[in-house]
Amino acid sequence: MEEAFNAFDERLLELAHFVEEAESLEKGLSGLATLVGHAMGCQHCSIMLLKQDPETGEPRLRVQAHHGQLPGQAYGERQPLGRGIAGRVASAGKGLLIRDLHRSEFASMAWHENGGDPVDIIAVPIVLEAEVVGVINIDSPKGRRRLTQEDLRMASILALVVAQSVLVHRLKGLLRTSFTQLALGRQPGAATGPITHAPERVARLLARTLYDEMSRAGFSRDHVLTAATELIGQVSEDQE
């Protein structure tokens, strides 16, 4: 445990600095997953964020970054709130320590194979302004030590840093373009209120602003539909 606390002390300032310096949220989360894993003295760490399911519109947890080994199919999974380990943590808004995963009530939800040795897991929510936006999963402490309640507290502190990272990069993105500033300027309190960490609301606001601006510029509905089709095409290309 002393080794873990020493690593924690050494990494906490590094985490805070990294939040400010990372170029993008994607790169930031990847680096944070590694730093959190090192700070906790654990081999595996994954960061999941809540995103709307494109088919149902319901919030789903999806892996955005990881450190160490992770099954390839994990990135394709969309975990509903209340289901699975991370889903339960996100739904309850409280961290969870599972001792000896394969002998616990969560055994059927395990991604890890049962290798014989006990597998301890910690999952903590990422919270922004009292709203859960994701979950951090940590497991397999180095040196075959067991995870404890102290580790759970440490992970909860690190989750606060990750939450600020998400907020900082979303704010940077919102303020990066004049078009976004125009859209936010039309929404009272948007630049400082809860909308800054709600990308779905911001996306709808940008869409409405684009429609208004194209209408004012004299574009017809057909032209607006052409713009929407082009956006869909760009998204499809990015996913290939």
CSV table of N, CA and C in Angstrom, one decimal, residues 29-167:
chain,number,residue,atom,x,y,z
A,29,LEU,N,-7.5,11.4,-23.0
A,29,LEU,CA,-8.0,10.3,-22.3
A,29,LEU,C,-7.1,9.1,-22.3
A,30,SER,N,-6.5,8.9,-23.5
A,30,SER,CA,-5.5,7.8,-23.6
A,30,SER,C,-4.4,8.0,-22.7
A,31,GLY,N,-3.8,9.2,-22.6
A,31,GLY,CA,-2.7,9.4,-21.7
A,31,GLY,C,-3.2,9.3,-20.2
A,32,LEU,N,-4.4,9.8,-19.9
A,32,LEU,CA,-4.9,9.7,-18.6
A,32,LEU,C,-5.1,8.3,-18.1
A,33,ALA,N,-5.6,7.4,-19.0
A,33,ALA,CA,-5.7,6.0,-18.7
A,33,ALA,C,-4.4,5.4,-18.2
A,34,THR,N,-3.3,5.8,-18.9
A,34,THR,CA,-2.0,5.3,-18.6
A,34,THR,C,-1.6,5.8,-17.2
A,35,LEU,N,-1.7,7.1,-17.1
A,35,LEU,CA,-1.3,7.8,-15.8
A,35,LEU,C,-2.1,7.3,-14.6
A,36,VAL,N,-3.4,7.1,-14.8
A,36,VAL,CA,-4.2,6.6,-13.7
A,36,VAL,C,-3.8,5.2,-13.3
A,37,GLY,N,-3.5,4.3,-14.3
A,37,GLY,CA,-3.0,3.0,-14.1
A,37,GLY,C,-1.7,3.0,-13.3
A,38,HIS,N,-0.8,3.9,-13.7
A,38,HIS,CA,0.5,4.0,-13.0
A,38,HIS,C,0.3,4.5,-11.6
A,39,ALA,N,-0.6,5.5,-11.4
A,39,ALA,CA,-0.8,6.1,-10.1
A,39,ALA,C,-1.4,5.1,-9.1
A,40,MET,N,-2.2,4.2,-9.7
A,40,MET,CA,-2.8,3.2,-8.8
A,40,MET,C,-2.0,2.0,-8.7
A,41,GLY,N,-0.9,1.9,-9.4
A,41,GLY,CA,0.0,0.7,-9.4
A,41,GLY,C,-0.7,-0.5,-9.9
A,42,CYS,N,-1.6,-0.3,-11.0
A,42,CYS,CA,-2.3,-1.4,-11.5
A,42,CYS,C,-2.0,-1.6,-13.0
A,43,GLN,N,-2.2,-2.8,-13.5
A,43,GLN,CA,-1.8,-3.1,-14.9
A,43,GLN,C,-2.9,-2.7,-15.9
A,44,HIS,N,-4.1,-2.6,-15.5
A,44,HIS,CA,-5.2,-2.3,-16.4
A,44,HIS,C,-6.1,-1.1,-15.9
A,45,CYS,N,-6.4,-0.2,-16.9
A,45,CYS,CA,-7.3,0.9,-16.6
A,45,CYS,C,-8.0,1.2,-17.9
A,46,SER,N,-9.3,1.4,-17.8
A,46,SER,CA,-10.1,1.8,-18.9
A,46,SER,C,-11.0,3.0,-18.5
A,47,ILE,N,-11.2,3.9,-19.5
A,47,ILE,CA,-12.1,5.1,-19.2
A,47,ILE,C,-13.3,5.0,-20.2
A,48,MET,N,-14.5,5.0,-19.6
A,48,MET,CA,-15.7,4.9,-20.4
A,48,MET,C,-16.5,6.2,-20.2
A,49,LEU,N,-17.1,6.7,-21.3
A,49,LEU,CA,-17.9,7.9,-21.3
A,49,LEU,C,-19.3,7.6,-21.7
A,50,LEU,N,-20.3,8.3,-21.2
A,50,LEU,CA,-21.7,8.1,-21.6
A,50,LEU,C,-21.9,8.9,-22.9
A,51,LYS,N,-22.5,8.2,-23.9
A,51,LYS,CA,-22.9,8.7,-25.2
A,51,LYS,C,-24.2,8.2,-25.6
A,52,GLN,N,-25.0,9.1,-26.3
A,52,GLN,CA,-26.3,8.6,-26.8
A,52,GLN,C,-26.2,7.6,-27.8
A,53,ASP,N,-27.0,6.5,-27.7
A,53,ASP,CA,-27.0,5.5,-28.7
A,53,ASP,C,-27.7,6.0,-29.9
A,54,PRO,N,-27.0,5.9,-31.1
A,54,PRO,CA,-27.6,6.5,-32.3
A,54,PRO,C,-28.9,5.9,-32.7
A,55,GLU,N,-29.2,4.7,-32.3
A,55,GLU,CA,-30.5,4.0,-32.7
A,55,GLU,C,-31.6,4.3,-31.7
A,56,THR,N,-31.3,4.3,-30.4
A,56,THR,CA,-32.4,4.4,-29.4
A,56,THR,C,-32.4,5.8,-28.8
A,57,GLY,N,-31.3,6.5,-28.8
A,57,GLY,CA,-31.2,7.8,-28.2
A,57,GLY,C,-30.9,7.7,-26.7
A,58,GLU,N,-30.8,6.5,-26.2
A,58,GLU,CA,-30.6,6.2,-24.8
A,58,GLU,C,-29.1,6.4,-24.4
A,59,PRO,N,-28.7,6.8,-23.2
A,59,PRO,CA,-27.3,6.9,-22.8
A,59,PRO,C,-26.7,5.5,-22.7
A,60,ARG,N,-25.5,5.4,-23.2
A,60,ARG,CA,-24.8,4.1,-23.2
A,60,ARG,C,-23.3,4.4,-22.8
A,61,LEU,N,-22.7,3.6,-22.0
A,61,LEU,CA,-21.3,3.7,-21.7
A,61,LEU,C,-20.5,3.0,-22.8
A,62,ARG,N,-19.4,3.7,-23.3
A,62,ARG,CA,-18.5,3.2,-24.3
A,62,ARG,C,-17.1,3.4,-23.9
A,63,VAL,N,-16.2,2.4,-24.1
A,63,VAL,CA,-14.8,2.6,-23.8
A,63,VAL,C,-14.2,3.6,-24.7
A,64,GLN,N,-13.5,4.6,-24.2
A,64,GLN,CA,-12.9,5.6,-25.0
A,64,GLN,C,-11.4,5.5,-25.0
A,65,ALA,N,-10.8,4.9,-23.9
A,65,ALA,CA,-9.4,4.8,-23.8
A,65,ALA,C,-9.0,3.7,-22.8
A,66,HIS,N,-7.9,3.1,-22.9
A,66,HIS,CA,-7.5,2.1,-22.0
A,66,HIS,C,-5.9,2.0,-21.8
A,67,HIS,N,-5.5,1.4,-20.8
A,67,HIS,CA,-4.1,1.1,-20.5
A,67,HIS,C,-4.0,-0.4,-20.1
A,68,GLY,N,-3.0,-1.0,-20.7
A,68,GLY,CA,-2.9,-2.5,-20.5
A,68,GLY,C,-3.7,-3.3,-21.4
A,69,GLN,N,-4.0,-4.5,-21.1
A,69,GLN,CA,-4.7,-5.4,-22.0
A,69,GLN,C,-6.2,-5.2,-21.8
A,70,LEU,N,-6.9,-5.2,-23.0
A,70,LEU,CA,-8.4,-5.1,-23.0
A,70,LEU,C,-8.9,-5.8,-24.2
A,71,PRO,N,-9.9,-6.7,-24.0
A,71,PRO,CA,-10.5,-7.4,-25.2
A,71,PRO,C,-10.9,-6.5,-26.3
A,72,GLY,N,-10.6,-6.8,-27.5
A,72,GLY,CA,-10.9,-6.0,-28.7
A,72,GLY,C,-12.4,-5.6,-28.7
A,73,GLN,N,-13.3,-6.6,-28.3
A,73,GLN,CA,-14.7,-6.3,-28.5
A,73,GLN,C,-15.2,-5.3,-27.5
A,74,ALA,N,-14.4,-4.9,-26.5
A,74,ALA,CA,-14.8,-4.0,-25.5
A,74,ALA,C,-15.2,-2.6,-26.1
A,75,TYR,N,-14.4,-2.2,-27.1
A,75,TYR,CA,-14.7,-0.9,-27.7
A,75,TYR,C,-16.0,-0.9,-28.5
A,76,GLY,N,-16.5,-2.0,-28.9
A,76,GLY,CA,-17.8,-2.1,-29.6
A,76,GLY,C,-19.0,-2.2,-28.8
A,77,GLU,N,-18.8,-2.4,-27.5
A,77,GLU,CA,-19.9,-2.6,-26.6
A,77,GLU,C,-20.5,-1.3,-26.1
A,78,ARG,N,-21.8,-1.2,-26.0
A,78,ARG,CA,-22.6,-0.1,-25.5
A,78,ARG,C,-23.3,-0.5,-24.3
A,79,GLN,N,-22.8,-0.2,-23.1
A,79,GLN,CA,-23.4,-0.7,-21.9
A,79,GLN,C,-24.4,0.2,-21.3
A,80,PRO,N,-25.7,-0.3,-21.1
A,80,PRO,CA,-26.7,0.5,-20.6
A,80,PRO,C,-26.5,0.9,-19.1
A,81,LEU,N,-27.1,1.9,-18.7
A,81,LEU,CA,-27.1,2.3,-17.3
A,81,LEU,C,-27.8,1.2,-16.5
A,82,GLY,N,-27.2,0.8,-15.3
A,82,GLY,CA,-27.8,-0.2,-14.5
A,82,GLY,C,-27.4,-1.6,-14.8
A,83,ARG,N,-26.7,-1.8,-15.9
A,83,ARG,CA,-26.3,-3.2,-16.3
A,83,ARG,C,-24.8,-3.3,-16.3
A,84,GLY,N,-24.3,-4.5,-15.9
A,84,GLY,CA,-22.8,-4.6,-15.9
A,84,GLY,C,-22.2,-3.9,-14.7
A,85,ILE,N,-21.0,-4.0,-14.5
A,85,ILE,CA,-20.3,-3.4,-13.4
A,85,ILE,C,-20.3,-1.9,-13.6
A,86,ALA,N,-19.8,-1.4,-14.7
A,86,ALA,CA,-19.7,0.0,-15.0
A,86,ALA,C,-21.1,0.6,-15.0
A,87,GLY,N,-22.1,-0.1,-15.6
A,87,GLY,CA,-23.4,0.4,-15.7
A,87,GLY,C,-24.1,0.7,-14.4
A,88,ARG,N,-23.8,-0.2,-13.4
A,88,ARG,CA,-24.3,-0.1,-12.1
A,88,ARG,C,-23.7,1.1,-11.4
A,89,VAL,N,-22.4,1.2,-11.6
A,89,VAL,CA,-21.7,2.3,-10.9
A,89,VAL,C,-22.2,3.7,-11.5
A,90,ALA,N,-22.4,3.8,-12.8
A,90,ALA,CA,-22.9,5.0,-13.4
A,90,ALA,C,-24.3,5.3,-12.9
A,91,SER,N,-25.1,4.3,-12.8
A,91,SER,CA,-26.5,4.5,-12.4
A,91,SER,C,-26.5,4.9,-10.9
A,92,ALA,N,-25.7,4.3,-10.0
A,92,ALA,CA,-25.7,4.6,-8.6
A,92,ALA,C,-24.9,5.9,-8.3
A,93,GLY,N,-23.9,6.2,-9.2
A,93,GLY,CA,-23.1,7.4,-8.9
A,93,GLY,C,-22.1,7.2,-7.8
A,94,LYS,N,-21.8,5.9,-7.4
A,94,LYS,CA,-20.9,5.6,-6.3
A,94,LYS,C,-19.9,4.6,-6.8
A,95,GLY,N,-18.7,4.7,-6.3
A,95,GLY,CA,-17.6,3.8,-6.6
A,95,GLY,C,-17.8,2.4,-6.0
A,96,LEU,N,-17.2,1.4,-6.6
A,96,LEU,CA,-17.4,0.1,-6.2
A,96,LEU,C,-16.1,-0.7,-6.2
A,97,LEU,N,-15.8,-1.4,-5.1
A,97,LEU,CA,-14.6,-2.3,-5.0
A,97,LEU,C,-15.1,-3.7,-5.0
A,98,ILE,N,-14.7,-4.5,-5.9
A,98,ILE,CA,-15.1,-5.9,-6.0
A,98,ILE,C,-13.8,-6.8,-5.7
A,99,ARG,N,-13.9,-7.5,-4.6
A,99,ARG,CA,-12.8,-8.4,-4.2
A,99,ARG,C,-13.0,-9.8,-4.8
A,100,ASP,N,-12.0,-10.3,-5.5
A,100,ASP,CA,-12.1,-11.6,-6.1
A,100,ASP,C,-13.3,-11.8,-7.0
A,101,LEU,N,-13.2,-11.1,-8.1
A,101,LEU,CA,-14.3,-10.9,-9.1
A,101,LEU,C,-14.9,-12.3,-9.5
A,102,HIS,N,-14.2,-13.3,-9.7
A,102,HIS,CA,-14.7,-14.6,-10.2
A,102,HIS,C,-15.4,-15.4,-9.1
A,103,ARG,N,-15.4,-14.9,-7.9
A,103,ARG,CA,-16.1,-15.5,-6.8
A,103,ARG,C,-17.2,-14.6,-6.3
A,104,SER,N,-17.4,-13.5,-7.0
A,104,SER,CA,-18.4,-12.5,-6.5
A,104,SER,C,-19.7,-12.6,-7.3
A,105,GLU,N,-20.7,-11.8,-7.0
A,105,GLU,CA,-21.9,-11.8,-7.7
A,105,GLU,C,-21.8,-11.2,-9.1
A,106,PHE,N,-20.6,-10.6,-9.4
A,106,PHE,CA,-20.4,-10.0,-10.7
A,106,PHE,C,-19.6,-10.9,-11.6
A,107,ALA,N,-19.4,-12.2,-11.2
A,107,ALA,CA,-18.5,-13.1,-12.0
A,107,ALA,C,-19.0,-13.2,-13.5
A,108,SER,N,-20.3,-13.3,-13.7
A,108,SER,CA,-20.8,-13.4,-15.1
A,108,SER,C,-20.6,-12.2,-15.9
A,109,MET,N,-20.2,-11.1,-15.3
A,109,MET,CA,-20.0,-9.8,-16.1
A,109,MET,C,-18.5,-9.6,-16.4
A,110,ALA,N,-17.6,-10.5,-16.0
A,110,ALA,CA,-16.2,-10.3,-16.1
A,110,ALA,C,-15.7,-10.4,-17.5
A,111,TRP,N,-14.8,-9.4,-17.9
A,111,TRP,CA,-14.1,-9.5,-19.2
A,111,TRP,C,-12.9,-10.4,-19.1
A,112,HIS,N,-12.4,-10.5,-17.9
A,112,HIS,CA,-11.1,-11.2,-17.6
A,112,HIS,C,-11.3,-12.7,-17.5
A,113,GLU,N,-10.4,-13.5,-18.0
A,113,GLU,CA,-10.5,-14.9,-17.8
A,113,GLU,C,-10.1,-15.3,-16.4
A,114,ASN,N,-10.7,-16.4,-15.9
A,114,ASN,CA,-10.3,-16.8,-14.6
A,114,ASN,C,-9.0,-17.6,-14.6
A,115,GLY,N,-8.0,-16.9,-14.2
A,115,GLY,CA,-6.7,-17.6,-14.2
A,115,GLY,C,-6.3,-18.3,-12.9
A,116,GLY,N,-7.2,-18.3,-12.0
A,116,GLY,CA,-6.9,-19.0,-10.7
A,116,GLY,C,-6.6,-18.0,-9.6
A,117,ASP,N,-5.8,-16.9,-9.8
A,117,ASP,CA,-5.6,-15.9,-8.8
A,117,ASP,C,-6.7,-15.0,-8.7
A,118,PRO,N,-7.0,-14.4,-7.5
A,118,PRO,CA,-8.1,-13.5,-7.3
A,118,PRO,C,-7.9,-12.2,-8.1
A,119,VAL,N,-9.0,-11.8,-8.7
A,119,VAL,CA,-9.0,-10.5,-9.5
A,119,VAL,C,-9.8,-9.5,-8.8
A,120,ASP,N,-9.1,-8.4,-8.3
A,120,ASP,CA,-9.8,-7.3,-7.7
A,120,ASP,C,-10.1,-6.2,-8.7
A,121,ILE,N,-11.2,-5.6,-8.6
A,121,ILE,CA,-11.6,-4.5,-9.5
A,121,ILE,C,-12.2,-3.3,-8.8
A,122,ILE,N,-11.8,-2.1,-9.3
A,122,ILE,CA,-12.4,-0.9,-8.8
A,122,ILE,C,-13.1,-0.2,-10.0
A,123,ALA,N,-14.3,0.3,-9.8
A,123,ALA,CA,-15.0,1.1,-10.8
A,123,ALA,C,-15.5,2.4,-10.1
A,124,VAL,N,-15.2,3.5,-10.6
A,124,VAL,CA,-15.6,4.8,-10.0
A,124,VAL,C,-16.2,5.7,-11.0
A,125,PRO,N,-17.3,6.5,-10.6
A,125,PRO,CA,-17.9,7.3,-11.6
A,125,PRO,C,-17.1,8.6,-11.9
A,126,ILE,N,-17.2,9.1,-13.1
A,126,ILE,CA,-16.7,10.4,-13.5
A,126,ILE,C,-17.8,11.4,-13.4
A,127,VAL,N,-17.7,12.3,-12.5
A,127,VAL,CA,-18.9,13.2,-12.2
A,127,VAL,C,-18.5,14.7,-12.5
A,128,LEU,N,-19.4,15.3,-13.3
A,128,LEU,CA,-19.3,16.8,-13.6
A,128,LEU,C,-20.6,17.4,-13.1
A,129,GLU,N,-20.4,18.4,-12.2
A,129,GLU,CA,-21.6,19.2,-11.7
A,129,GLU,C,-22.7,18.3,-11.4
A,130,ALA,N,-22.4,17.3,-10.5
A,130,ALA,CA,-23.4,16.4,-10.0
A,130,ALA,C,-24.0,15.4,-11.0
A,131,GLU,N,-23.4,15.4,-12.2
A,131,GLU,CA,-23.9,14.5,-13.3
A,131,GLU,C,-22.9,13.5,-13.7
A,132,VAL,N,-23.2,12.2,-13.7
A,132,VAL,CA,-22.3,11.2,-14.1
A,132,VAL,C,-22.1,11.2,-15.6
A,133,VAL,N,-20.8,11.3,-16.1
A,133,VAL,CA,-20.6,11.4,-17.5
A,133,VAL,C,-19.7,10.2,-17.9
A,134,GLY,N,-19.3,9.4,-17.0
A,134,GLY,CA,-18.5,8.2,-17.4
A,134,GLY,C,-18.1,7.4,-16.2
A,135,VAL,N,-17.2,6.4,-16.4
A,135,VAL,CA,-16.7,5.5,-15.4
A,135,VAL,C,-15.3,5.1,-15.7
A,136,ILE,N,-14.5,5.0,-14.6
A,136,ILE,CA,-13.1,4.5,-14.7
A,136,ILE,C,-13.1,3.1,-14.1
A,137,ASN,N,-12.5,2.2,-14.8
A,137,ASN,CA,-12.3,0.8,-14.3
A,137,ASN,C,-10.8,0.5,-14.1
A,138,ILE,N,-10.5,0.0,-13.0
A,138,ILE,CA,-9.1,-0.3,-12.6
A,138,ILE,C,-9.0,-1.7,-12.1
A,139,ASP,N,-8.0,-2.5,-12.5
A,139,ASP,CA,-7.8,-3.8,-11.9
A,139,ASP,C,-6.4,-4.3,-12.0
A,140,SER,N,-6.1,-5.5,-11.4
A,140,SER,CA,-4.8,-6.2,-11.5
A,140,SER,C,-3.7,-5.4,-10.9
A,141,PRO,N,-3.7,-5.1,-9.6
A,141,PRO,CA,-2.6,-4.4,-9.0
A,141,PRO,C,-1.3,-5.2,-9.1
A,142,LYS,N,-0.2,-4.4,-9.3
A,142,LYS,CA,1.1,-5.1,-9.5
A,142,LYS,C,1.6,-5.6,-8.2
A,143,GLY,N,2.4,-6.7,-8.3
A,143,GLY,CA,3.0,-7.3,-7.1
A,143,GLY,C,2.0,-8.2,-6.4
A,144,ARG,N,0.9,-8.5,-7.1
A,144,ARG,CA,-0.1,-9.5,-6.5
A,144,ARG,C,-0.7,-9.0,-5.2
A,145,ARG,N,-0.6,-7.7,-4.9
A,145,ARG,CA,-1.3,-7.2,-3.8
A,145,ARG,C,-2.8,-7.1,-4.0
A,146,ARG,N,-3.6,-6.9,-3.0
A,146,ARG,CA,-5.1,-6.9,-3.1
A,146,ARG,C,-5.5,-5.4,-3.1
A,147,LEU,N,-6.5,-5.1,-3.8
A,147,LEU,CA,-7.1,-3.7,-3.7
A,147,LEU,C,-7.9,-3.6,-2.5
A,148,THR,N,-7.9,-2.3,-1.9
A,148,THR,CA,-8.6,-2.1,-0.6
A,148,THR,C,-9.5,-0.8,-0.7
A,149,GLN,N,-10.1,-0.5,0.4
A,149,GLN,CA,-10.9,0.7,0.4
A,149,GLN,C,-10.1,2.0,0.2
A,150,GLU,N,-8.8,1.9,0.7
A,150,GLU,CA,-7.9,3.1,0.4
A,150,GLU,C,-7.7,3.3,-1.1
A,151,ASP,N,-7.6,2.2,-1.8
A,151,ASP,CA,-7.4,2.3,-3.3
A,151,ASP,C,-8.7,2.9,-3.9
A,152,LEU,N,-9.8,2.5,-3.3
A,152,LEU,CA,-11.1,3.0,-3.8
A,152,LEU,C,-11.1,4.6,-3.6
A,153,ARG,N,-10.7,5.0,-2.5
A,153,ARG,CA,-10.6,6.5,-2.2
A,153,ARG,C,-9.7,7.2,-3.2
A,154,MET,N,-8.5,6.6,-3.4
A,154,MET,CA,-7.5,7.1,-4.3
A,154,MET,C,-8.1,7.2,-5.7
A,155,ALA,N,-8.8,6.2,-6.2
A,155,ALA,CA,-9.4,6.1,-7.5
A,155,ALA,C,-10.5,7.2,-7.6
A,156,SER,N,-11.2,7.5,-6.6
A,156,SER,CA,-12.2,8.5,-6.6
A,156,SER,C,-11.6,9.9,-6.8
A,157,ILE,N,-10.5,10.1,-6.2
A,157,ILE,CA,-9.8,11.4,-6.3
A,157,ILE,C,-9.3,11.5,-7.8
A,158,LEU,N,-8.7,10.5,-8.3
A,158,LEU,CA,-8.2,10.5,-9.7
A,158,LEU,C,-9.4,10.7,-10.7
A,159,ALA,N,-10.6,10.2,-10.3
A,159,ALA,CA,-11.7,10.4,-11.2
A,159,ALA,C,-12.1,11.9,-11.3
A,160,LEU,N,-11.9,12.6,-10.2
A,160,LEU,CA,-12.1,14.1,-10.2
A,160,LEU,C,-11.2,14.8,-11.2
A,161,VAL,N,-10.0,14.3,-11.3
A,161,VAL,CA,-9.0,14.9,-12.3
A,161,VAL,C,-9.5,14.6,-13.7
A,162,VAL,N,-9.9,13.3,-13.9
A,162,VAL,CA,-10.3,12.9,-15.3
A,162,VAL,C,-11.6,13.7,-15.6
A,163,ALA,N,-12.5,14.0,-14.7
A,163,ALA,CA,-13.7,14.8,-14.9
A,163,ALA,C,-13.3,16.2,-15.4
A,164,GLN,N,-12.3,16.8,-14.7
A,164,GLN,CA,-11.9,18.1,-15.1
A,164,GLN,C,-11.3,18.1,-16.5
A,165,SER,N,-10.6,17.0,-16.8
A,165,SER,CA,-10.0,16.9,-18.1
A,165,SER,C,-11.1,16.9,-19.2
A,166,VAL,N,-12.1,16.1,-19.0
A,166,VAL,CA,-13.2,16.1,-19.9
A,166,VAL,C,-13.8,17.5,-20.1
A,167,LEU,N,-14.0,18.2,-19.0
A,167,LEU,CA,-14.6,19.6,-19.0
A,167,LEU,C,-13.7,20.5,-19.7
